[in-house]
Amino acid sequence: MSSPEPMSSPEPILEARGLVKKYGQVVALNGADFEIYPGEILAIIGDNGAGKSTLIKALSGALQPDEGEISLGGERINFRSPRDAQRAGIETVYQDLAVAPALDIASNVFLGRETRRRGPLGSLLRLLDKRGMRREARRQFEELGIGVQSIGEAVGNLSGGQRQGVAVARAAAWARRLVIMDEPTAALGVKETGQVIDLIKRVRERGLPVILISHDMPHVFELADRIHIMRLGRRVAVVTPKTHTMPEAVAIMTGATPSELDNVLAKKGSPE
Amino acid sequence: MGPTRTLQLARRLITAPTVGPFIALVLTMVFFSLKTDRFFQAQNFSLVLQQVMIVGVLAIGQTLVILTAGIDLSVGTVMALGQVIMTKLAVANGVPVVPALLLGVLTCVGFGVLHGGLVTGVRLPPFIITLGTLNIAFALTHIISNDLTFTGLPKLELFWGRTFSISGTDFTYGVVLMLVLYALAWYGLNQTAWGRHVYATGDNREAARLTGINTNRVLLSVYTLAGLTYGIAAWLLIGRTQVGDPNAGQTTENLDSITAVVLGGTSLFGGRGTVIGTLIGALIVGVFRNGLTLIGVSVIYQYLVTGILVILAVSVDQFLHRRNG
């Protein structure tokens, strides 16, 4: 099973080699590789505990791997905090942890990156440019086709789908290189899930590559250009919706179908 | 203004977090006005403000801490320690008044830095940290003062107790300072990026960190500023009592500052609340104590009433928290 690569652009935008992360006795990542190419949606699937979340946390600066290397646009990088990854142009939408409910929509979009008024009001009195931030947030929402009644509404008053919309808009507004989404539809109803899926497509239309973690196979097969399959802390295969069916992908994910890695492990004697 | 605009405005007014506490304050005032003629008088309101001043300033620091989902049990004793240092240095050690005041304030700020350092560095729960420093500050207050009360204080230390008159009613400068501090806290929380980071950190520390906020720096700044407000409250306390008393500020102030914050609608779960609500909460506490005294209810019953008030307010908070999930 070979890794299919898009023909247009052979250079991965983000790449990782041999990532290892241990929590005491537990090996969350056991030499994981990863790459994503410009303009694609890459889905990551795997059973619980396969290392999906740990992998994207390493890619988004939320944790530091014990071993292995990550490169962005061909350059070695070493994110020490989520802030570092953001500065490099990588934005992440986390499962459940998306927003600050007490703050309004515009404040959430600009959280951690607030703009201040010009002149001494901003530099000396640190006064926020609330109007400017609202205008910019509204523009962003219109571009992504997210309907909200009021940009000044507290996020806590919104529905789950609208909240996730805020989180995605926030990521899309700031990402220059890449957007990572961890189970963006896990807590949503059918209709809201559809809205978020449309949003993800629109983010790709803007030319931003998207890493999507999801348990929902039909959505993965609808959205993804390529599917990265994790098992036991490693990437065991990369397939596409064109070359594989859903049951085949699930079989690889659960280990029912031996992958290349299993053959290697069988020869060496598996450490697990 | 169209009808939808008006509706929106009306909805915003009704759901504004300070409306509930404000209605409670008005009802309390109506109640005591009906009970006694001595309540609804300008001079009595001035007295309530003076009585509220100390708890009011402490409650600003307490609000900041509670907004980050923390709690500070040590506010009153840290203030008492600051007050004893200010007065003892000036009276017994012959330290000039400005450095004496500064050292007192710095001591309180030091406690704030210690709290912040332990919360961020060692990741201990604020409840336990401040329960510890409550006892440390209490002991230091009595060790340093040797249980003496300091009198004959320099004029500058007594400044905030001085009064000015508006159409026959006297107000202290301390009350003005309290209102200025509230305005500053409101500005910081509502008009600056720092304020938003305080709310975000209090709502969900890990989420705020993942958003790119330096939550440790936010928490450290909150506890340090809280310490600063206790230091200022110490200076105000000297103005109010006109002496340096090691037993002042150690009985009702700790709980009253928390009561004021909770009555003011700030959630103990963090991330929700306003400093203006806290001012209203402090006024509710002040009006209750003043009114009960005026109608001749003994001090012991005042404890009973504030105790019940706090539990009621926390129950409402818990109910709202559950409903909003």
Coordinates of C-alpha atoms in Angstrom, one line a residue, chain A residues 62 82-83 86 94 97 99-103 107 111-114 121 125-128 130 133 150 152-153 170, chain B residues 8 11-12 187 190-193 195-197 199-200 203-204 206-214 271-272 324:
Chain A
A62 CA 0.3 22.2 22.8
P82 CA 0.5 27.0 21.0
R83 CA 1.6 30.6 20.6
Q86 CA 0.1 30.4 15.8
Y94 CA -10.0 22.0 19.7
L97 CA -12.4 23.8 24.2
V99 CA -14.4 29.5 23.0
A100 CA -14.8 31.7 26.1
P101 CA -18.6 31.8 26.6
A102 CA -18.7 35.0 28.6
L103 CA -17.1 37.0 25.8
S107 CA -13.8 39.1 21.3
L111 CA -8.9 36.5 21.8
G112 CA -5.2 36.7 22.5
R113 CA -4.7 39.0 19.5
E114 CA -6.7 42.0 20.4
L121 CA -5.5 55.9 23.7
L125 CA -4.3 53.7 28.0
R126 CA -4.3 50.3 26.2
L127 CA -7.9 51.0 25.0
L128 CA -9.3 48.2 22.8
K130 CA -13.8 47.2 19.8
M133 CA -12.5 44.2 15.8
S150 CA -25.2 39.9 16.4
G152 CA -21.8 41.5 20.0
E153 CA -23.7 38.5 21.3
R170 CA -11.4 32.3 14.3
Chain B
Q8 CA -32.8 44.2 21.8
R11 CA -33.5 42.3 26.4
R12 CA -30.0 43.4 27.1
Y187 CA -11.7 49.9 32.7
N190 CA -13.8 45.8 30.0
Q191 CA -11.6 48.0 27.8
T192 CA -8.3 46.2 27.7
A193 CA -7.0 42.9 26.3
G195 CA -9.4 42.0 31.0
R196 CA -10.5 39.6 28.3
H197 CA -7.6 37.3 29.1
Y199 CA -12.2 36.2 31.8
A200 CA -10.9 33.6 29.3
D203 CA -13.6 30.4 32.2
N204 CA -11.2 27.6 31.1
E206 CA -6.5 25.1 29.4
A207 CA -8.6 26.5 26.6
A208 CA -7.2 30.0 27.2
R209 CA -3.7 28.6 27.0
L210 CA -4.4 26.8 23.8
T211 CA -5.8 30.0 22.4
G212 CA -2.3 31.5 22.9
I213 CA -2.9 33.4 26.1
N214 CA -0.1 33.3 28.6
G271 CA -15.1 33.7 33.9
R272 CA -18.4 35.5 34.6
N324 CA -25.9 27.3 31.1

